[in-house]
Each structure stands twice: as structure tokens, then as C-alpha cells.
Tab-separated table of C-alpha atoms and ligand atoms in Angstrom:
chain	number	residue	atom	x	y	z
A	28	UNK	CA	-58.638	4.542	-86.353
A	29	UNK	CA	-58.842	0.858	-86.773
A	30	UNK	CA	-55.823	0.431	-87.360
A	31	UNK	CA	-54.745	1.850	-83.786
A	32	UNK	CA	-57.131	-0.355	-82.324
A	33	UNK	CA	-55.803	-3.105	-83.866
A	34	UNK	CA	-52.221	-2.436	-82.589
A	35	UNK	CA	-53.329	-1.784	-79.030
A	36	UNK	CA	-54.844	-4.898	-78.735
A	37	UNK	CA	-51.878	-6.558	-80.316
A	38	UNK	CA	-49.672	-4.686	-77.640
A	39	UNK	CA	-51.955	-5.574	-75.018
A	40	UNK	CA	-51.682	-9.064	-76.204
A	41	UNK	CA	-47.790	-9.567	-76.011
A	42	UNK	CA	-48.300	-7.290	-72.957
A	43	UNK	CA	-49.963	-10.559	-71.180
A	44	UNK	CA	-48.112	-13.140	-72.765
A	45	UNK	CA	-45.404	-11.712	-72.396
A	46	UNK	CA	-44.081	-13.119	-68.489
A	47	UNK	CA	-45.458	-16.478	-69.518
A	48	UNK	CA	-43.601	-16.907	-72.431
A	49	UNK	CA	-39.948	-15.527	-70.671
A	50	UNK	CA	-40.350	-18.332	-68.060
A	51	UNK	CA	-41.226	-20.840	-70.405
A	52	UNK	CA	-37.368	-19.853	-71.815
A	53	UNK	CA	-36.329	-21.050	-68.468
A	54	UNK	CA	-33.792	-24.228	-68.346
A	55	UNK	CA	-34.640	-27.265	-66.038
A	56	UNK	CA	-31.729	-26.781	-64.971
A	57	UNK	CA	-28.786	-24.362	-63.880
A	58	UNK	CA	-25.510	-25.169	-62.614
A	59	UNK	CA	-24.092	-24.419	-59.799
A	60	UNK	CA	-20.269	-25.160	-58.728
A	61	UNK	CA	-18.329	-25.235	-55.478
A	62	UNK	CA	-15.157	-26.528	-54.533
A	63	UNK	CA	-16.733	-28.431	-51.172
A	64	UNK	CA	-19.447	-30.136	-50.818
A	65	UNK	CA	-22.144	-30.094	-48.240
A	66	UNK	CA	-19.990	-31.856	-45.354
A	67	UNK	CA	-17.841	-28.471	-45.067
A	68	UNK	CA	-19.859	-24.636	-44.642
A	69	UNK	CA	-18.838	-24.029	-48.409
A	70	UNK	CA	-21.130	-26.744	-49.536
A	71	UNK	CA	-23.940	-26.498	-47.300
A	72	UNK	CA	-24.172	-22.185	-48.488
A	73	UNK	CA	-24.638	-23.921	-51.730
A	74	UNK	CA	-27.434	-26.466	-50.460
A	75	UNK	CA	-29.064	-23.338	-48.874
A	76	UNK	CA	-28.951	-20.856	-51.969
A	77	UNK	CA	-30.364	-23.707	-54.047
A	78	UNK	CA	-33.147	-24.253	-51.751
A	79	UNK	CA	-33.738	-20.497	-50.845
A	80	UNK	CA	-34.082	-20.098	-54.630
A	81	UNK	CA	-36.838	-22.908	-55.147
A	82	UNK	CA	-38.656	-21.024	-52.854
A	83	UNK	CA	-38.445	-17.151	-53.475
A	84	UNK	CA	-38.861	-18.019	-57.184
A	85	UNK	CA	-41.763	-20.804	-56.306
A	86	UNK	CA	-39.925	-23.543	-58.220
A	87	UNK	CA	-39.317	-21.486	-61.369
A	88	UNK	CA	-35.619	-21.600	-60.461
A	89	UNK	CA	-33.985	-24.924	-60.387
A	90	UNK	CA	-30.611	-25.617	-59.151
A	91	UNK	CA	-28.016	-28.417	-58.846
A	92	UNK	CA	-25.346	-27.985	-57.340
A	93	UNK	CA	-21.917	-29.880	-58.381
A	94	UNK	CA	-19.162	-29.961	-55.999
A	95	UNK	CA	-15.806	-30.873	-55.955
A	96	UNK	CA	-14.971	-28.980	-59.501
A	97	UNK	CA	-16.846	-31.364	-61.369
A	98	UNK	CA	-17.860	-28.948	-64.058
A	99	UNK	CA	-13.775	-27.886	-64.498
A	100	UNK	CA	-12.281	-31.149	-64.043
A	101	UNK	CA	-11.211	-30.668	-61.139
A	102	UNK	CA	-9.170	-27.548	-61.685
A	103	UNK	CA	-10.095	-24.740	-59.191
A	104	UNK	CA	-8.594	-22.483	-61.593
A	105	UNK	CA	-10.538	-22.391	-64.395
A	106	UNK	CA	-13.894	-22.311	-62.175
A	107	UNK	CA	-13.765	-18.548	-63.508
A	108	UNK	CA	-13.079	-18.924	-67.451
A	109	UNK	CA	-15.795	-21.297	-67.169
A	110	UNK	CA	-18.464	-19.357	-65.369
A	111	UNK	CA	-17.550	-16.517	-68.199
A	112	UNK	CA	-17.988	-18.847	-70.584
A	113	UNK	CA	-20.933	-20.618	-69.869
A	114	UNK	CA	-19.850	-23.579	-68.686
A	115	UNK	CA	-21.010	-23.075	-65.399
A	116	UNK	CA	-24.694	-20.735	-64.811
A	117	UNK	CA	-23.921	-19.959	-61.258
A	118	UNK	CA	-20.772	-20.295	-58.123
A	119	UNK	CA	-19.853	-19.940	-54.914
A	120	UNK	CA	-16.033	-19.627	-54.888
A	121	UNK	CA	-12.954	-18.895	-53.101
A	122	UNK	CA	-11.064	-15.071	-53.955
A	123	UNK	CA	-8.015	-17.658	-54.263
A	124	UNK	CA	-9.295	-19.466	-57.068
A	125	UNK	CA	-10.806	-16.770	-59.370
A	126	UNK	CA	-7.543	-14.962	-58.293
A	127	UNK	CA	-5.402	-15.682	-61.806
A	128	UNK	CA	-8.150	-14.184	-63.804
A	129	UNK	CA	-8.782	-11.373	-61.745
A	130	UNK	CA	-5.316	-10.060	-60.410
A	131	UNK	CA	-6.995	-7.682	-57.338
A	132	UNK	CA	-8.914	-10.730	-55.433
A	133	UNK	CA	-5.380	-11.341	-54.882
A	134	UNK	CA	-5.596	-8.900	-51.915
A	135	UNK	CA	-7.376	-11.025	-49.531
A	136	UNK	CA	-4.226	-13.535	-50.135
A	137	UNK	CA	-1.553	-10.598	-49.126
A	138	UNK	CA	0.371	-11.866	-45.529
A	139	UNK	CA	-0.968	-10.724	-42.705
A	140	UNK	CA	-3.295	-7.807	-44.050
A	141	UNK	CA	-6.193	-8.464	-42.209
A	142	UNK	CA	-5.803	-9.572	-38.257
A	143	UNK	CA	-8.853	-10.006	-37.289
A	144	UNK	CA	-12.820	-10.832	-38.422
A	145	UNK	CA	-13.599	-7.402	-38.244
A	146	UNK	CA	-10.836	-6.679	-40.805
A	147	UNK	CA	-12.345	-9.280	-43.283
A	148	UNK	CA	-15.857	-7.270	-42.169
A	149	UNK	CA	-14.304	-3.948	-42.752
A	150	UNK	CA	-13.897	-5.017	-46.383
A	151	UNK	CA	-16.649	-7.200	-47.834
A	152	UNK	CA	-19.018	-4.459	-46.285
A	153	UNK	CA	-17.326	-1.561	-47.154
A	154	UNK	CA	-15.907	0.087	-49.842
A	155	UNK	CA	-13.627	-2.493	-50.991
A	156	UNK	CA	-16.459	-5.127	-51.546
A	157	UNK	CA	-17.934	-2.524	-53.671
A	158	UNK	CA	-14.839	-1.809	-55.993
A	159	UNK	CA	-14.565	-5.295	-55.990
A	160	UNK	CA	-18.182	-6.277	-57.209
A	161	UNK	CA	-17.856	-3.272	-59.956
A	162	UNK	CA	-14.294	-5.628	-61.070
A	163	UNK	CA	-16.158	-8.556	-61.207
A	164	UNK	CA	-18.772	-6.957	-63.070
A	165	UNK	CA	-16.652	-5.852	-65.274
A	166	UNK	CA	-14.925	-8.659	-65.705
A	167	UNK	CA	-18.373	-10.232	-67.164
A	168	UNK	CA	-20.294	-11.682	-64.278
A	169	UNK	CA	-22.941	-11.018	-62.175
A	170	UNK	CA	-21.492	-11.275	-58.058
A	171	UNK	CA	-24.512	-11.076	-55.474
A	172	UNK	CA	-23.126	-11.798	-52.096
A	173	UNK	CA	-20.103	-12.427	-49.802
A	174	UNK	CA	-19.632	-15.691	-47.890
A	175	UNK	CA	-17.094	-16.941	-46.027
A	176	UNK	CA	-13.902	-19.955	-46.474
A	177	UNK	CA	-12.083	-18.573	-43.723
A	178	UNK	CA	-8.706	-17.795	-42.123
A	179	UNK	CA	-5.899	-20.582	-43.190
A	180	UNK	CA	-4.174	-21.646	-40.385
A	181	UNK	CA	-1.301	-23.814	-41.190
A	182	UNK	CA	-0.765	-27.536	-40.138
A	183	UNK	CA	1.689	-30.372	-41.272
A	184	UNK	CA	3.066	-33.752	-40.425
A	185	UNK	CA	6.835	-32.867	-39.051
A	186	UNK	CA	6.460	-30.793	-35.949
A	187	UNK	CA	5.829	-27.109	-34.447
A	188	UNK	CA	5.980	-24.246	-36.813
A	189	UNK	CA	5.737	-21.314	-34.640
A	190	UNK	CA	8.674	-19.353	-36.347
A	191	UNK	CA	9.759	-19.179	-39.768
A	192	UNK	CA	12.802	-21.181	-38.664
A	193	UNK	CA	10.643	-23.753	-38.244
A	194	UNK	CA	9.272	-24.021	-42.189
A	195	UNK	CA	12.616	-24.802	-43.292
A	196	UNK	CA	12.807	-27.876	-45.554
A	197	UNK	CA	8.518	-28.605	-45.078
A	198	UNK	CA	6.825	-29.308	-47.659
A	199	UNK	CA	3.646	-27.775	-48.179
A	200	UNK	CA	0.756	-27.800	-50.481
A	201	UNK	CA	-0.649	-25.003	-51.851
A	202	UNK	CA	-3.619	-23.196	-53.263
A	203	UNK	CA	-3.775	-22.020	-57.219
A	204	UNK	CA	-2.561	-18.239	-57.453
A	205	UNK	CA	1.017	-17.571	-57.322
A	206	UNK	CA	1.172	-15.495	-54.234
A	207	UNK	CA	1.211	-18.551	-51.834
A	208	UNK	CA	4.366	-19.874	-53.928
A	209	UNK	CA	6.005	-16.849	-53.127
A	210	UNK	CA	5.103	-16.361	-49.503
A	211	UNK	CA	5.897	-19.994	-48.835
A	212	UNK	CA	9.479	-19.263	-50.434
A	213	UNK	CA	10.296	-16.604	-48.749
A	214	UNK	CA	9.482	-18.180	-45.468
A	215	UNK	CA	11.879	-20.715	-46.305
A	216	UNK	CA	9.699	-23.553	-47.452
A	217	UNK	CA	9.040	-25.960	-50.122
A	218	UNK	CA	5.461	-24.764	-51.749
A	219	UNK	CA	3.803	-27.185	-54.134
A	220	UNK	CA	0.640	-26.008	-56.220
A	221	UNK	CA	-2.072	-28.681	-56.315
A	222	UNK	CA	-5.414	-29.272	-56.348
A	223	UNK	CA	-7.973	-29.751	-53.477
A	224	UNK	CA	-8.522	-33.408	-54.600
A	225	UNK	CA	-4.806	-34.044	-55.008
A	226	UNK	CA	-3.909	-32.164	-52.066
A	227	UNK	CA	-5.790	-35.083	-49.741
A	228	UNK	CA	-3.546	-38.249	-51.175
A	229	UNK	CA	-0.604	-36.134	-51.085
A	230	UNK	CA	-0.893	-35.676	-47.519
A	231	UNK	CA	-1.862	-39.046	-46.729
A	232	UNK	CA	1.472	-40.526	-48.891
A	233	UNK	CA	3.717	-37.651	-47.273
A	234	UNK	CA	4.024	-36.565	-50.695
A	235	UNK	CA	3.800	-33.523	-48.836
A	236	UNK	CA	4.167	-32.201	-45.504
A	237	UNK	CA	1.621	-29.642	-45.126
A	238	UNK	CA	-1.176	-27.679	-46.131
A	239	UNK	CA	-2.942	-24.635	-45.319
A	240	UNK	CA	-6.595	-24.419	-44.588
A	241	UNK	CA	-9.647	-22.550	-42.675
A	242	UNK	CA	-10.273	-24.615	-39.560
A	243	UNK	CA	-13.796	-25.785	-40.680
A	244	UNK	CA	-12.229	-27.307	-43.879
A	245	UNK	CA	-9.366	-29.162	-41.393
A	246	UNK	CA	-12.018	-30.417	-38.935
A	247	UNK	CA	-14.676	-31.628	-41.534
A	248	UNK	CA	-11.657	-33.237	-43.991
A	249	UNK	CA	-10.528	-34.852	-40.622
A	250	UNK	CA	-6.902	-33.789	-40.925
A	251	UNK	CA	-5.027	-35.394	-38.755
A	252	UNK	CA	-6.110	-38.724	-40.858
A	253	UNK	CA	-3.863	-37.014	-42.812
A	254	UNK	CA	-1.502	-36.715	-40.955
A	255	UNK	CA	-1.462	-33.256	-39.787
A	256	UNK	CA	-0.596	-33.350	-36.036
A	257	UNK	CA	0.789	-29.679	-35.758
A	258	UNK	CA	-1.217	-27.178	-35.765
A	259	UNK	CA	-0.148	-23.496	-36.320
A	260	UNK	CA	-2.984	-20.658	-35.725
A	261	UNK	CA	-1.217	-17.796	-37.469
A	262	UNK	CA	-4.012	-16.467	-39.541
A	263	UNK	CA	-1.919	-14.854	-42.545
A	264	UNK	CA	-4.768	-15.042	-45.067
A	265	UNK	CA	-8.207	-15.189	-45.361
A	266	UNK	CA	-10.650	-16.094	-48.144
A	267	UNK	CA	-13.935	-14.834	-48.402
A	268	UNK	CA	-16.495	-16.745	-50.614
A	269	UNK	CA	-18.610	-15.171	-53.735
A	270	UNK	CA	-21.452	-15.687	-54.841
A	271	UNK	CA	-22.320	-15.007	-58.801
A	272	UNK	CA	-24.249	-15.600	-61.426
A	273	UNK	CA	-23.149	-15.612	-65.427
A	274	UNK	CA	-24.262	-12.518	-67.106
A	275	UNK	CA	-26.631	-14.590	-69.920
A	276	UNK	CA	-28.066	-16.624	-67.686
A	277	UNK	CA	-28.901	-13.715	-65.215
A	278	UNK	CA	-30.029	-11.421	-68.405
A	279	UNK	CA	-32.603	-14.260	-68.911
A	280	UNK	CA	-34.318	-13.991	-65.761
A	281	UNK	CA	-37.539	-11.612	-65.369
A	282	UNK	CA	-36.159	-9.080	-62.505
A	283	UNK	CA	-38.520	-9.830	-59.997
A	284	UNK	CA	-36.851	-13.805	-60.328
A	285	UNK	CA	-33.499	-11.671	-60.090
A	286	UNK	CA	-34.614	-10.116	-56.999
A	287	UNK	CA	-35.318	-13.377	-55.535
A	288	UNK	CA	-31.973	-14.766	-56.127
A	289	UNK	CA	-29.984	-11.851	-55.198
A	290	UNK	CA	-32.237	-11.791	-51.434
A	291	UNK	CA	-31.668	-15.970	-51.916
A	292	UNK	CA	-27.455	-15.212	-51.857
A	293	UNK	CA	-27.581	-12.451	-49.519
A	294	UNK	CA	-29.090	-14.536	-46.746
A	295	UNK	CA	-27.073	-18.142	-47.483
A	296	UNK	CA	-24.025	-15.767	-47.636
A	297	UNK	CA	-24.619	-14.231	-44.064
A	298	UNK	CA	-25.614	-17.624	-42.773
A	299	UNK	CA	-22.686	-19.337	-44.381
A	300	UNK	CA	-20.654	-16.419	-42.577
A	301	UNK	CA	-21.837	-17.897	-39.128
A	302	UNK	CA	-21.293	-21.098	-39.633
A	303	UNK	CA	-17.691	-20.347	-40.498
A	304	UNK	CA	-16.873	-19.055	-37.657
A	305	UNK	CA	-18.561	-21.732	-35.663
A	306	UNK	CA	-16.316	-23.033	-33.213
A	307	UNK	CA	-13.103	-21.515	-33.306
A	308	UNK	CA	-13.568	-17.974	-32.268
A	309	UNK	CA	-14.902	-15.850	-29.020
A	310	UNK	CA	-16.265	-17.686	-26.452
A	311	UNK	CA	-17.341	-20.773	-28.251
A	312	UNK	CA	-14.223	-23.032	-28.974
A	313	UNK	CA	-16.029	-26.367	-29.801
A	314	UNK	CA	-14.296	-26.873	-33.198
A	315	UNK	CA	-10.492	-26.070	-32.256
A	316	UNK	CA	-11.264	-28.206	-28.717
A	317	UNK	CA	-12.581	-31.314	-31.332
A	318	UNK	CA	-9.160	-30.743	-32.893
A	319	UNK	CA	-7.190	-30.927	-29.822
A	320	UNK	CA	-9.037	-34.344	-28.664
A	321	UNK	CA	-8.119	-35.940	-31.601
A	322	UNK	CA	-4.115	-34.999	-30.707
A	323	UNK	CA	-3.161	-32.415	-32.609
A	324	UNK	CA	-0.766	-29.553	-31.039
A	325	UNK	CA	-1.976	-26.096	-31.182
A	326	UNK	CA	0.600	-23.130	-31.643
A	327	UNK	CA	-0.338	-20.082	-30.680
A	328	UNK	CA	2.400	-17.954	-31.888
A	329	UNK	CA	3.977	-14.833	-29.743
A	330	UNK	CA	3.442	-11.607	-30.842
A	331	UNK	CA	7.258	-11.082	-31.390
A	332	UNK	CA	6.564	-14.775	-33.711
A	333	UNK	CA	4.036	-13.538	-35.598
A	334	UNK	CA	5.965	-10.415	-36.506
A	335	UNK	CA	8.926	-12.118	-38.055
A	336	UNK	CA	6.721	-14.446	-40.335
A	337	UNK	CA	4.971	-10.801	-41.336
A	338	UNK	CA	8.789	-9.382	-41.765
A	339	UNK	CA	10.102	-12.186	-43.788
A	340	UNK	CA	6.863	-12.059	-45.914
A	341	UNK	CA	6.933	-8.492	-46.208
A	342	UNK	CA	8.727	-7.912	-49.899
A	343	UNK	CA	5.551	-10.472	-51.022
A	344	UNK	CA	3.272	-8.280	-49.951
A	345	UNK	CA	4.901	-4.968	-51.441
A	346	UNK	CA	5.552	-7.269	-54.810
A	347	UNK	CA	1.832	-8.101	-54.963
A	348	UNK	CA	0.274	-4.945	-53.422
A	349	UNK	CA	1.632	-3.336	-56.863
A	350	UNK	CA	-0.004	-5.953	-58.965
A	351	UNK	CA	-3.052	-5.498	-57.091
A	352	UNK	CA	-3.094	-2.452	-57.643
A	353	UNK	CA	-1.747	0.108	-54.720
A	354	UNK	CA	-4.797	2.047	-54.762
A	355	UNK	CA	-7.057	-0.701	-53.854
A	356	UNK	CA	-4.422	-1.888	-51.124
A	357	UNK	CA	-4.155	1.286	-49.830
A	358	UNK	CA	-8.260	1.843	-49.376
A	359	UNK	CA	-7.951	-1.569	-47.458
A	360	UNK	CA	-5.548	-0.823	-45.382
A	361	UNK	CA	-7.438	2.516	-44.596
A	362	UNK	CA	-10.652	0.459	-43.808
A	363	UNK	CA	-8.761	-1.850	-41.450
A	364	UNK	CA	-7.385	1.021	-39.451
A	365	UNK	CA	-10.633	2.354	-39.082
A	366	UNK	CA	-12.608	-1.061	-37.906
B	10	LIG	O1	-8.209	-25.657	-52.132
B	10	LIG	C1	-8.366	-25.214	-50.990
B	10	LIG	O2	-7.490	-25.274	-50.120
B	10	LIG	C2	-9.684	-24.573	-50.645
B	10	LIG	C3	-10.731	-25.645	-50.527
B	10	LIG	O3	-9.569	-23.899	-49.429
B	10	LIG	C4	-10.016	-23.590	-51.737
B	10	LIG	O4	-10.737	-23.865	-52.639
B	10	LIG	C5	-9.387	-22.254	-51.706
């Protein structure tokens, strides 16, 4: 009999200590990487998720953000391997740059697969951003929301691209999976893989021609400083943001704190969404008319354009819809039909 008593109370004991002495395992810090910093939507979603997180968790949750791949050396690549690893507690980042350790966030780069912002909708909200949470789950971290980079439009130094013609003997920069070298070659131009950071002197020297970018990113990099004067709106590609969380860290969280950061994500994501898309879609065009005042030439491209760059791109998309996996690609096309 006393002995019961005695182990109650001991349970009760670690019972109440218990909380206090989980948060006290809490680091002063945790990590948190982006490509952008605050100056560009990417950044400021950061800003916001650290500062939604102070609150909801009432400053038991501390978080500094490091842009510009400080944590990776630079190397957008390895922003993954690093989050596995430790390296980094917490992201934001691009489908393109976690894409060569996790073959299916290739999708979002496949030519021309989604046409509109309801298409991007019709996957991050639907069954596709499921599947694709349960990969990155699998693949050993812990994703909590979808934001948004945005559509690349393409712009370079030389003159009007509105036809593949036209990307003969360009040189462009591009981003770190091996899709965009192939799309790039089989419009007929010269791709280059480089980093964010190196893409910006390249420009500048007219090491390269080109680049391709969401219109937020060309407006608040100022572009045309860069020379970019042409201006192609072709929308190819999109790439939605993700936000995550490394499995250990997240483990060592009490799950109401979990909560808190998962409601923190989900509403930086959505607002990051909007902000986006600021500018340079329905009826407000302030960002693409800033862009026009500073002389740059807008293409539109035709219809019957826009179809041959999607036919000369086509045998990328078939290669990499098989790496992707064709059941995934298949169950996005489905959802885009159905938008
Ligand atoms: O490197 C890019 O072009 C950027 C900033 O858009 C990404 O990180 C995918």
C-alpha cells in the first residue's frame, strides 16, 4: 500500500514537471533558410512565420532566419541534404531546389503543365499536395504549408523571344535540377546552371544572356539593371514554395508548440500566396506596368506561339513525366482538367 502511494506521487510529480522541463530542452535558437530575403515575397513569408511563431508559442519559439543560402554556402541544392541532416531546423524553399533529392517535385518544373493559377491551386490543395507532403515525409522531414515563388517568365539582354526561333544562340541561366537544361536545349538555347548569387554578376557582365524568373523576383532584383530589356510572359513553369520543419527538431516540440507552428506556416503561406500574385495578374497590373516604365518590352506570345514552345518541349516533358513518376503526372493532369 505504501508503496503505491509512493509511486503515484512520484508519477504525479514528473506528471507536473514534466512540460517545464521539455521547454527548458528548447534551443535559443532555430534556423531558418530561404533563398531571398525580405526585399522579395519569399523572404518576407519567412519574416512573417518567424514572427507568427514568437507569438502563437509566446516566445518559446525563436527563429532567425538566414537568407541567401547562407547555411549551404550558397548552393540552393543542398538546402535539402542539409535540412535532413540537421544543418538547417526549419525552410521555406523552392520545388526547384529540393528537386535533385526528391525526383517528383520535379513536376511543377514540367513545360507548360499548369496554365493558369488555378492549375497551381488545383494541386497544392488537392490531392497532389497531399501525395506530395506524404513524399516529403517520407523522405525525412516534416512539410507544413504551401507558399508561393511563382510563374517564370523569361527575360534577357538580346531581343524578343516570342518563338522558339527566337532562343537560338541566347544564353541563359538556369535554376539547379536538370529539367531546365533540357528544356532550354531543346528549345534551341544555350542553358547554364548557376546559382542565384552568381546568376546576378553573370547578367550584369553578359556572361549570360538571360534568366528565368517569377515577376516579383525580376521587379524586386531590378532586372533590367541587369540588363534584361525583353521580356517574355510565357509562363512554362511554376514553383510553389514549402514550408518544413526537420523531423528532430519538430519531435522536440510539445504538440500544442507544434500546433502553433503548423497554424504559424499555414497563414504566412496563404499570405505569401497573395503577395505573389500582387501586381501582375487580374485586374491589378501595378507590378508588370512598374516593369514597362522602366523600358522593358513585354511579349505576350500568340496562342499558335505558345504552342510550338509546348511542341518543341514536349519529348522533355514525356522524358521527365516517367522519372516523376507517370502516376503522379497523370493525377495532375486529371486535377487540372477538372479546375
Ligand atoms: O534561383 C532562382 O532563380 C530562384 C530564386 O527563383 C529559386 O530559388 C528557384
Amino acid at each position: 500500500m505504501h508503496r503505491f502511494v509512493l509511486v503515484c506521487a512520484l508519477l504525479a510529480a514528473a506528471i507536473a514537471i514534466a512540460p517545464a522541463a521539455h521547454s527548458q530542452n528548447y534551443r535559443s535558437e532555430y534556423k531558418l533558410s530561404t533563398v531571398l530575403p525580405s526585399s522579395y515575397p519569399w523572404g518576407k513569408a519567412g519574416e512573417r512565420w518567424a514572427e507568427l511563431v514568437k507569438e502563437k508559442t509566446h516566445g518559446r519559439i525563436n527563429i532567425k532566419m538566414y537568407p541567401g543560402m547562407s547555411l549551404v554556402g550558397g548552393d540552393q541544392t543542398k538546402e535539402f541534404s542539409a535540412l535532413r541532416q540537421g544543418v538547417i531546423d526549419l525552410a521555406i524553399g523552392s520545388t526547384i531546389n529540393w528537386s535533385p533529392q526528391v525526383r517528383q517535385l520535379n513536376l511543377f518544373s514540367l513545360p507548360f503543365l499548369m496554365p493558369d493559377y488555378k492549375a497551381i491551386d488545383a494541386l497544392t490543395k488537392g490531392e497532389i499536395g497531399r501525395e506530395i507532403f506524404g513524399i516529403l515525409e517520407k523522405a525525412g522531414v516534416v512539410p507544413l504549408a504551401w507558399g508561393e515563388n511563382g510563374f517564370r517568365e523569361l527575360s534577357n539582354s538580346k531581343g524578343v523571344v516570342a518563338s522558339p526561333a527566337d532562343m537560338k544562340g541566347k544564353k541563359f541561366r538556369v535554376v539547379g535540377s536538370p529539367i531546365f537544361i533540357d528544356t532550354f536545349t531543346a528549345l534551341g538555347a544555350n542553358p547554364t546552371q548557376m546559382s542565384f548569387a552568381d546568376a546576378q554578376p553573370a547578367l550584369s557582365t553578359g556572361a549570360v544572356d538571360g534568366q528565368e524568373n517569377p515577376l516579383s523576383v525580376f521587379v524586386a532584383a531590378k532586372m533590367w539593371t541587369l540588363n534584361q530589356k525583353f521580356l517574355t510572359l510565357w509562363g512554362y513553369t511554376a514553383d510553389p514554395l514549402i514550408f518544413v520543419v526537420n523531423k528532430e527538431v519538430w519531435e522536440s516540440w510539445t504538440p500544442a508548440d507544434r500546433e502553433a507552428v503548423r497554424q504559424a506556416a499555414v497563414e504566412a503561406g496563404a499570405e505569401n500566396v497573395v503577395a505573389a500574385r500582387k501586381g501582375i495578374a487580374g485586374a491589378d497590373m501595378e507590378v508588370l506596368k512598374q516593369i514597362e516604365a522602366q523600358g522593358v518590352t513585354v511579349t505576350r506570345p500568340k496562342p499558335d506561339q505558345l504552342k510550338a514552345f509546348q511542341a518543341a518541349s514536349k519529348p522533355v516533358y514525356d522524358k521527365w513525366a516517367a522519372q516523376i513518376g507517370l502516376d503522379l503526372v497523370k493525377t495532375a493532369e486529371t486535377s487540372i482538367a477538372k479546375r
